[in-house]
mmCIF file of N, CA and C in Angstrom:
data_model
loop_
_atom_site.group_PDB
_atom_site.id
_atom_site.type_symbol
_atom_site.label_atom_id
_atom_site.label_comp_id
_atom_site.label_asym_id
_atom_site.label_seq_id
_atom_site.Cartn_x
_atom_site.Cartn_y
_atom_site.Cartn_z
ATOM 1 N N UNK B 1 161.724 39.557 -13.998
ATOM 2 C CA UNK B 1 161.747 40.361 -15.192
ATOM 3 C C UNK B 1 160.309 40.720 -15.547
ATOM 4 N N UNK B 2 160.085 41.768 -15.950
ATOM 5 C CA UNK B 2 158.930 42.127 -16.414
ATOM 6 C C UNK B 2 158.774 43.060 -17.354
ATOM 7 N N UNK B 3 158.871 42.199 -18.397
ATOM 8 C CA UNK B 3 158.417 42.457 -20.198
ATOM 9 C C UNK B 3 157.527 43.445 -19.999
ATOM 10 N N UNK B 4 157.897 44.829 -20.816
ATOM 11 C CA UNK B 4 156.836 46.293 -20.962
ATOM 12 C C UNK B 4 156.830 45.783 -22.732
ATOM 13 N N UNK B 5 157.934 45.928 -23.369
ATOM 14 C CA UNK B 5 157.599 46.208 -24.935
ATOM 15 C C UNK B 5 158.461 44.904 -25.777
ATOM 16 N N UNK B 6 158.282 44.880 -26.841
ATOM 17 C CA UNK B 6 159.216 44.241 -28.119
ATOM 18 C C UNK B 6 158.844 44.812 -29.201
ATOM 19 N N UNK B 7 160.105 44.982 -30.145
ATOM 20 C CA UNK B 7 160.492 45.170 -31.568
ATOM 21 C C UNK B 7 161.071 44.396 -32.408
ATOM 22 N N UNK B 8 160.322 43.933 -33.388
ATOM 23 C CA UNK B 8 160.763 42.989 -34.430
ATOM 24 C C UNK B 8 161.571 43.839 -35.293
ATOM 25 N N UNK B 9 162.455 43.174 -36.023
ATOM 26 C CA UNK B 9 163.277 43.796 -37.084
ATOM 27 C C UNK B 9 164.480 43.232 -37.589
ATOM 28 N N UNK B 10 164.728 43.158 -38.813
ATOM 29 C CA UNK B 10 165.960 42.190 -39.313
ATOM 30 C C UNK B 10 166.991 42.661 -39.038
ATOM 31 N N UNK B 11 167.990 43.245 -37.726
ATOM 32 C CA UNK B 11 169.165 43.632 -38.004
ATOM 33 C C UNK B 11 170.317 43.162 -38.276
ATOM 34 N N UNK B 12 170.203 41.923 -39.079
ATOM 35 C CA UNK B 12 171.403 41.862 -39.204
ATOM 36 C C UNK B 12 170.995 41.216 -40.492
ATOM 37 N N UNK B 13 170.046 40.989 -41.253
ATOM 38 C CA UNK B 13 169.945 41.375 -42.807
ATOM 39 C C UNK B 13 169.855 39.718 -43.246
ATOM 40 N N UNK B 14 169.795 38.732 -42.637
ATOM 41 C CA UNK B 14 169.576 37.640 -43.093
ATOM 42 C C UNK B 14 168.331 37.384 -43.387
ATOM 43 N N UNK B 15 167.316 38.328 -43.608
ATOM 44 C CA UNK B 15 165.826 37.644 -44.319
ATOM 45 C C UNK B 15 165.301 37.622 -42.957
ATOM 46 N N UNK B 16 165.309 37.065 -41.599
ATOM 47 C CA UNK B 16 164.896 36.626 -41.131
ATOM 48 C C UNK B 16 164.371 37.989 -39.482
ATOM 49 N N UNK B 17 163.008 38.092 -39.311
ATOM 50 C CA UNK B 17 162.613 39.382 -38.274
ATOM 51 C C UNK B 17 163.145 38.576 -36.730
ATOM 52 N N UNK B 18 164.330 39.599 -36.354
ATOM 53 C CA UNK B 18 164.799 39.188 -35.021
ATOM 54 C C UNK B 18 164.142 39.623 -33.849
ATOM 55 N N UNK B 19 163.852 39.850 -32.587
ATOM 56 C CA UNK B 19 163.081 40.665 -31.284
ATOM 57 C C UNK B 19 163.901 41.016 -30.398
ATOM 58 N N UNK B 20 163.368 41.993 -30.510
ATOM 59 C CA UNK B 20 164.198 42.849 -29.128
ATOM 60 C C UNK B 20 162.578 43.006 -27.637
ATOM 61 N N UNK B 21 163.777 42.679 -26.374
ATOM 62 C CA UNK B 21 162.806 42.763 -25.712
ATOM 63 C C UNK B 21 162.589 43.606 -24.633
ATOM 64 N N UNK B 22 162.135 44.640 -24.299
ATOM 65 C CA UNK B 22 162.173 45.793 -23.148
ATOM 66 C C UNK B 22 161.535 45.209 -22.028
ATOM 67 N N UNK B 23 162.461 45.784 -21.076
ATOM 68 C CA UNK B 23 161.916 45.001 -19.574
ATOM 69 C C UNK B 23 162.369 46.288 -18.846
ATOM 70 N N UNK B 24 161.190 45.988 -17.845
ATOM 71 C CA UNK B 24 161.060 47.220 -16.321
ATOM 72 C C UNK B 24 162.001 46.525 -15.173
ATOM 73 N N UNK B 25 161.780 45.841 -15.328
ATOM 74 C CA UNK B 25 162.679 44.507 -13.903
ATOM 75 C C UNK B 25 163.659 43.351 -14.584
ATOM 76 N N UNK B 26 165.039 44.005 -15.071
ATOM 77 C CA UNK B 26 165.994 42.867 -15.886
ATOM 78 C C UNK B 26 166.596 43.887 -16.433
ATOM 79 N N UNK B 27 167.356 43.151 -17.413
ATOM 80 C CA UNK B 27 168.128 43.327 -18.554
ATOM 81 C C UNK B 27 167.031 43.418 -19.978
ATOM 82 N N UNK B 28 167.661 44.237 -21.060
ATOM 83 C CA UNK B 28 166.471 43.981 -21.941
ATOM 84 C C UNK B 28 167.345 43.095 -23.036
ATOM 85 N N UNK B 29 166.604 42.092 -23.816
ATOM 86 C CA UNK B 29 167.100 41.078 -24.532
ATOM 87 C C UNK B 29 167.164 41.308 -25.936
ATOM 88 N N UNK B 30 167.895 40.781 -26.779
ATOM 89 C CA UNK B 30 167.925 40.800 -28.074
ATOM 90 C C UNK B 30 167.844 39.027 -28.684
ATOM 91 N N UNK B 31 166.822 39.153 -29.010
ATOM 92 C CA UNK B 31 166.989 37.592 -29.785
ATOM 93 C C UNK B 31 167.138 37.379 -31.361
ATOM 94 N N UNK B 32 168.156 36.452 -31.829
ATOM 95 C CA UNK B 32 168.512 36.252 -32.998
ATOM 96 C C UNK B 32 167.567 35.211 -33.647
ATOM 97 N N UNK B 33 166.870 35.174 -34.806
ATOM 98 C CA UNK B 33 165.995 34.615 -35.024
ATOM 99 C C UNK B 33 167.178 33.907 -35.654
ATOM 100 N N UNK B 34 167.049 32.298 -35.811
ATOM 101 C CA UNK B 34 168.266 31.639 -36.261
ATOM 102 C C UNK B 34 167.495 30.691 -37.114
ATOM 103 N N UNK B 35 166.069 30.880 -37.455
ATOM 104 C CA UNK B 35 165.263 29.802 -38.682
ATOM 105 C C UNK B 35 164.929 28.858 -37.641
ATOM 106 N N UNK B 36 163.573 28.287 -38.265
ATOM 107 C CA UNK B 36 163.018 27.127 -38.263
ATOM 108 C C UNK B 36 162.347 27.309 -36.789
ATOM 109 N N UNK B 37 161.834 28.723 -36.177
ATOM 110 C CA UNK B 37 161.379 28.915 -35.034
ATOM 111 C C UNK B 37 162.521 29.006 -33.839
ATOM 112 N N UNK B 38 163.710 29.024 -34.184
ATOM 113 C CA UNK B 38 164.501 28.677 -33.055
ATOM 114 C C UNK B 38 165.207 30.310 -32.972
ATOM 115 N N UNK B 39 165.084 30.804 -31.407
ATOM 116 C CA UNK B 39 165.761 32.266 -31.793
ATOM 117 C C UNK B 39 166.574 31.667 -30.307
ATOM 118 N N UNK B 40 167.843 32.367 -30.504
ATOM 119 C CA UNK B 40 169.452 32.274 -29.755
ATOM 120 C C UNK B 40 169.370 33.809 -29.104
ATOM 121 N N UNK B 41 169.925 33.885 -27.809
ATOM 122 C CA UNK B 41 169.702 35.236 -26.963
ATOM 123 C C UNK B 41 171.493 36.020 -27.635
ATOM 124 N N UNK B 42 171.280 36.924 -27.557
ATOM 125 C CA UNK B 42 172.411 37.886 -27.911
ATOM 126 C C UNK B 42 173.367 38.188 -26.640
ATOM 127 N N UNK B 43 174.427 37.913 -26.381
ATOM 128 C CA UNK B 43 174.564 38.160 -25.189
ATOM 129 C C UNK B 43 175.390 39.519 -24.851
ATOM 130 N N UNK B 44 175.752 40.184 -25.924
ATOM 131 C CA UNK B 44 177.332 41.929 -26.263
ATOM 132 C C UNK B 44 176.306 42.536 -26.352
ATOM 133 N N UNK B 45 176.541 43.997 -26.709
ATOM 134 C CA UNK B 45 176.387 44.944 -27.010
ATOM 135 C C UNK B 45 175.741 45.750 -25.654
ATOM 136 N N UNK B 46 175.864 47.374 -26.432
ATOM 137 C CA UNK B 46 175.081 48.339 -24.928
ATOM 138 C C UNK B 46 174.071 47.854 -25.066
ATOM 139 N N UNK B 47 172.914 47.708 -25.903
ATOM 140 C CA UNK B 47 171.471 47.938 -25.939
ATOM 141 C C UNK B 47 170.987 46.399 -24.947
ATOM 142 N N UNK B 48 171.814 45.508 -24.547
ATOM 143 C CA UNK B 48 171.511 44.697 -23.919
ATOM 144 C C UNK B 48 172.341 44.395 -21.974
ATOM 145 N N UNK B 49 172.532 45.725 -21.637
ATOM 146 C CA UNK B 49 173.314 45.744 -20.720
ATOM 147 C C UNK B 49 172.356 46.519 -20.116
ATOM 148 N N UNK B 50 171.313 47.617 -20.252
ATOM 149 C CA UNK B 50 170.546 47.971 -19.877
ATOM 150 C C UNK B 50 169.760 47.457 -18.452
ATOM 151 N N UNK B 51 169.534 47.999 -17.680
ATOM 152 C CA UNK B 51 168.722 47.350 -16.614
ATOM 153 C C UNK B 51 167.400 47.138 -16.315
ATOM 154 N N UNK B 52 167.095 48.576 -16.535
ATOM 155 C CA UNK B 52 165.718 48.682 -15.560
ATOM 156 C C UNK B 52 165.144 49.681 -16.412
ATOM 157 N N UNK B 53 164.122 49.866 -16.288
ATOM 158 C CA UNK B 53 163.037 51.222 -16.697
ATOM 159 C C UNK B 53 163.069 51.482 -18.015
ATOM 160 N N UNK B 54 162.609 49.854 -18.518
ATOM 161 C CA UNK B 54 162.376 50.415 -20.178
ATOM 162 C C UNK B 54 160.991 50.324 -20.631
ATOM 163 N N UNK B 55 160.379 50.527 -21.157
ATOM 164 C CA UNK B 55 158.861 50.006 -21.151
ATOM 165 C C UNK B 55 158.494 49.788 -23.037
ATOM 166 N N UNK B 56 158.724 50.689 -23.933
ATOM 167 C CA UNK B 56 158.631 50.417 -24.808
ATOM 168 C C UNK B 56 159.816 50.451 -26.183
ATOM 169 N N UNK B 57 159.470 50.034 -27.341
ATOM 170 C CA UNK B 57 160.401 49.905 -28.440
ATOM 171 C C UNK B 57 159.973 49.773 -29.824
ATOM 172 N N UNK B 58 160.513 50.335 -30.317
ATOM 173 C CA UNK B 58 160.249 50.064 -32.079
ATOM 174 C C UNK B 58 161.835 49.955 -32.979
ATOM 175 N N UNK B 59 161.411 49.488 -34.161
ATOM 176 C CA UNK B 59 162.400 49.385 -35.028
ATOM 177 C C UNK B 59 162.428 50.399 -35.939
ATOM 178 N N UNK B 60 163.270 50.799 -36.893
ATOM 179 C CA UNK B 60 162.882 51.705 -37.801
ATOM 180 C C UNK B 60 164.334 52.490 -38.068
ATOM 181 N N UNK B 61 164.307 52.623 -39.348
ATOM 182 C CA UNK B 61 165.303 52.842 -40.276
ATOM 183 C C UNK B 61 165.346 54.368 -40.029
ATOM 184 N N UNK B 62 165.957 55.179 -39.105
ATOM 185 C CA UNK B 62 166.335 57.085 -39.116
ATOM 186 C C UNK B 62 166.883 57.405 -40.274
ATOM 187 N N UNK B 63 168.287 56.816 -40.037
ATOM 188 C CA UNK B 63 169.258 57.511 -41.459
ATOM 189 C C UNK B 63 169.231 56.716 -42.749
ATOM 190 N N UNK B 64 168.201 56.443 -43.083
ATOM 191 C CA UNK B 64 168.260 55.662 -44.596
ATOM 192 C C UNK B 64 168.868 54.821 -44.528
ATOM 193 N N UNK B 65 169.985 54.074 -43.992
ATOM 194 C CA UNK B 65 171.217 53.133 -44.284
ATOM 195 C C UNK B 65 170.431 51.908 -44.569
ATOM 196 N N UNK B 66 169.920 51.562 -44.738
ATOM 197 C CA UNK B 66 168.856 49.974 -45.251
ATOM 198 C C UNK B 66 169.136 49.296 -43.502
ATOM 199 N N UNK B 67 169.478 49.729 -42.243
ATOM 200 C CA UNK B 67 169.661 48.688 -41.087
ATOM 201 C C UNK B 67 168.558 49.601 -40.488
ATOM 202 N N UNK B 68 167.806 48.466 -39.863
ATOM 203 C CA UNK B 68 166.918 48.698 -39.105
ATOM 204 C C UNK B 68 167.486 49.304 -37.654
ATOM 205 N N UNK B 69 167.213 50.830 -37.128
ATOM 206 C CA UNK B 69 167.700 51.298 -35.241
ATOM 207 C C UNK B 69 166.819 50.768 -34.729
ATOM 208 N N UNK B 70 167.196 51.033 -33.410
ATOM 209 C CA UNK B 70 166.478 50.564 -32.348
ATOM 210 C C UNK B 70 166.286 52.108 -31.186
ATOM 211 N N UNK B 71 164.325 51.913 -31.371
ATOM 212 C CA UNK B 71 164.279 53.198 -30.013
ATOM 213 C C UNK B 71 163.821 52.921 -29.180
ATOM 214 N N UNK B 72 164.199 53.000 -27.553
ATOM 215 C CA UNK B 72 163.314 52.300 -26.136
ATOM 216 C C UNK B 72 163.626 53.493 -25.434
ATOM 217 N N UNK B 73 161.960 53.550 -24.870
ATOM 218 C CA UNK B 73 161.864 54.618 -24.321
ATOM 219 C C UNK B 73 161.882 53.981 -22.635
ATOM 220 N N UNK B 74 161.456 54.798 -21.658
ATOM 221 C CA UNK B 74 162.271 54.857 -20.343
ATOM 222 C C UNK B 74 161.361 55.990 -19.439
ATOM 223 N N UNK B 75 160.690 55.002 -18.764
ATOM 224 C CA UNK B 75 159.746 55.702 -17.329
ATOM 225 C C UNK B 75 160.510 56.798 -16.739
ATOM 226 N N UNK B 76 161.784 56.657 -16.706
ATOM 227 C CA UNK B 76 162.447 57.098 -15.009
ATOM 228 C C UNK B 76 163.423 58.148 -15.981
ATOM 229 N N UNK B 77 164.374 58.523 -14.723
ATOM 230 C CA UNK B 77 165.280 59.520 -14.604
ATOM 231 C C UNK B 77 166.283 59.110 -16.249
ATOM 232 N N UNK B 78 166.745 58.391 -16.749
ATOM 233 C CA UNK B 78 167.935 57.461 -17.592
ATOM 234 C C UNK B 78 167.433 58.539 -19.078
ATOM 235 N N UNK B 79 166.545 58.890 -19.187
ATOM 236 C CA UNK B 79 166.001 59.129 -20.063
ATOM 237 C C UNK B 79 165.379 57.776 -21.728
ATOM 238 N N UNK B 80 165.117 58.194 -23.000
ATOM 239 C CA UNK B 80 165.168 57.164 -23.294
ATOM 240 C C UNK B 80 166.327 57.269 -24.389
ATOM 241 N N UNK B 81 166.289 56.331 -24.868
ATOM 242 C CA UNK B 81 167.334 55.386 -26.040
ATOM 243 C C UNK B 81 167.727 55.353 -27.106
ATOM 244 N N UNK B 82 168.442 55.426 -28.095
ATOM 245 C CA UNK B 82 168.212 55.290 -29.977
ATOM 246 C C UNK B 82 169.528 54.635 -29.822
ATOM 247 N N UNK B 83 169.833 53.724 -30.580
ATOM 248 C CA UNK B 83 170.944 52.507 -30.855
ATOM 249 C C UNK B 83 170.372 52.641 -32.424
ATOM 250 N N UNK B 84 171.402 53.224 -33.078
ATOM 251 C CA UNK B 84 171.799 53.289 -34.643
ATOM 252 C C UNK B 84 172.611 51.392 -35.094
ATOM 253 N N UNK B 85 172.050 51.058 -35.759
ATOM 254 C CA UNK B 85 172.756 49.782 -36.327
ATOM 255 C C UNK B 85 173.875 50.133 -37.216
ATOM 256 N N UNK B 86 174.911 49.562 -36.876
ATOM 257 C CA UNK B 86 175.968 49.880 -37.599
ATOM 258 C C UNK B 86 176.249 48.884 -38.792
ATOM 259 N N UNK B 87 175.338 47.582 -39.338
ATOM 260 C CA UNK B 87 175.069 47.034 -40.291
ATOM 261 C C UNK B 87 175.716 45.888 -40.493
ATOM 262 N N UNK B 88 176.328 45.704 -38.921
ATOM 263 C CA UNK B 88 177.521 44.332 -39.301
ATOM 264 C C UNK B 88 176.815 43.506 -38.072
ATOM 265 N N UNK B 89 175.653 43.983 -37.595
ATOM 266 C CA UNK B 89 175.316 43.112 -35.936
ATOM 267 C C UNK B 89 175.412 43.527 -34.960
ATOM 268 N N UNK B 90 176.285 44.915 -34.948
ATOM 269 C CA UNK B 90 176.158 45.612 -33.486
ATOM 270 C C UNK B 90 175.204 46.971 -33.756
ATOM 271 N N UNK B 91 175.230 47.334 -32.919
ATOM 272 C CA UNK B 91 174.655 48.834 -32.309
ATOM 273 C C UNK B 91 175.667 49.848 -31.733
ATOM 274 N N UNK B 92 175.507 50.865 -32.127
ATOM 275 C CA UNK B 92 176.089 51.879 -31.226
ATOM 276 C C UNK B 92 174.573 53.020 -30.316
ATOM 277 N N UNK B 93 174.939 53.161 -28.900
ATOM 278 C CA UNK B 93 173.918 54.228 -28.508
ATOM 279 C C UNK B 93 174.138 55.175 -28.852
ATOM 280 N N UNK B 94 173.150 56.099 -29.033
ATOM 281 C CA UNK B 94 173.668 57.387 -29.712
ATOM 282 C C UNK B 94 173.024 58.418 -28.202
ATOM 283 N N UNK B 95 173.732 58.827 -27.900
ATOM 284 C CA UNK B 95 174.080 59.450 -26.650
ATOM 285 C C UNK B 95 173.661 61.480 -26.917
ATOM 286 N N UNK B 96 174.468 61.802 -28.073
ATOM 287 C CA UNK B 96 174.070 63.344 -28.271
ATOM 288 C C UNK B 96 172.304 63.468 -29.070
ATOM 289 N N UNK B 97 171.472 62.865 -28.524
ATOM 290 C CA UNK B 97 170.462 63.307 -29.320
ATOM 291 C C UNK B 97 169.695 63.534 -28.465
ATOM 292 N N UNK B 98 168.503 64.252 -29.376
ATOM 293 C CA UNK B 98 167.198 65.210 -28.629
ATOM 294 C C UNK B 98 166.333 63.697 -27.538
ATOM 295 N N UNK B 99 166.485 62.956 -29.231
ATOM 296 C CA UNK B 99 165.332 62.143 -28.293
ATOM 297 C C UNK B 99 165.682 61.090 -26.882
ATOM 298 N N UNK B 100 166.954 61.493 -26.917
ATOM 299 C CA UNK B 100 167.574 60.363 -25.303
ATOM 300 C C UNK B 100 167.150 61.706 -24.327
ATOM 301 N N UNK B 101 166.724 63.042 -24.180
ATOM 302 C CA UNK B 101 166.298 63.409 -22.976
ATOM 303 C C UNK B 101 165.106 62.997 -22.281
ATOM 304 N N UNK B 102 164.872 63.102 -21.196
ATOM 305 C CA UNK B 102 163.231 62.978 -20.877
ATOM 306 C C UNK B 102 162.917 61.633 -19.980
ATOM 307 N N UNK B 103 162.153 61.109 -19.956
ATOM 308 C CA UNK B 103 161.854 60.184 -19.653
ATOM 309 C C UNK B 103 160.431 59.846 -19.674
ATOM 310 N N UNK B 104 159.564 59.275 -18.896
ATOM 311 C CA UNK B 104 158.561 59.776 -18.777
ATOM 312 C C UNK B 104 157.409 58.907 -19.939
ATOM 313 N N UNK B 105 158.244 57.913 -20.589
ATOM 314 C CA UNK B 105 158.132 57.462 -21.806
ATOM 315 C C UNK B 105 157.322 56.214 -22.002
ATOM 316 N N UNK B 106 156.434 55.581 -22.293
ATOM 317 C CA UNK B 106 155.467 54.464 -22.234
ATOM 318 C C UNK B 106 156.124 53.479 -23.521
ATOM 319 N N UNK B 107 155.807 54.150 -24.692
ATOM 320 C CA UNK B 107 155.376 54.107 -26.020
ATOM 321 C C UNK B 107 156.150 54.894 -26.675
ATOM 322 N N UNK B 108 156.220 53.662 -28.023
ATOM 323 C CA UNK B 108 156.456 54.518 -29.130
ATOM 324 C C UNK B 108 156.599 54.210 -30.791
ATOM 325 N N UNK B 109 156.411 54.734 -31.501
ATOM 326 C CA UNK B 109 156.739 54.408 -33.242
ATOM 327 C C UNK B 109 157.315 54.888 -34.112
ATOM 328 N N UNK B 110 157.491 54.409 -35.264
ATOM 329 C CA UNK B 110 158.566 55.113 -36.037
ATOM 330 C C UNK B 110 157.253 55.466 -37.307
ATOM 331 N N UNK B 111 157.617 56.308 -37.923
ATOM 332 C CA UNK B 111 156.800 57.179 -39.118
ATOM 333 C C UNK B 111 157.470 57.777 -40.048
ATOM 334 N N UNK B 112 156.943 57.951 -41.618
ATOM 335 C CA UNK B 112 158.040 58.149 -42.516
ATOM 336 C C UNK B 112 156.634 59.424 -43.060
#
């Protein structure tokens, strides 16, 4: 496995900043921060079924809804990513948008 990016962010609203982790060689990970230093790996959802060619990620709120999305961008052909939080612990990918074309992608941030 070989870690390109991570994004901190509370998605699932317990107070506590969880990590997401982008990898070029693996699966990319989601860890549940569960207190007291101890974080538990996520093992469902799309955003963690992913394989290969992710390199970076940020957190950041698109549609106002108070849940932190998730964006990972993507070296290769796949283009890159946006996983909208649906506010209960999962993600949905969001598949019709501008920013999943392309690839080509290192980096990235969110800005208000």
């Amino acid at each position: 496995m070989a870690t390109e990016g991570i994004g901190w962010g509370d998605y699932d609203g317990d107070g506590r900043a969880d990590l997401f982790v982008a990898n070029d060689l693996g699966v990319n990970v989601l860890y549940h921060n569960d207190g007291g230093g101890i974080f538990s790996r996520v093992q469902n959802g799309s955003m963690t079924s992913r394989t290969q060619d992710c390199y970076g990620c940020a957190c950041g709120d698109y549609d106002n809804d108070g849940f932190p999305d998730l964006f990972v961008t993507s070296r290769f052909r796949e283009g890159n990513l946006l996983y909208h939080n649906n506010g209960d612990g999962t993600f949905t990918e969001i598949t019709n948008s501008v920013v999943n074309q392309g690839g080509d992608s290192f980096g990235c941030a969110w800005g208000d």
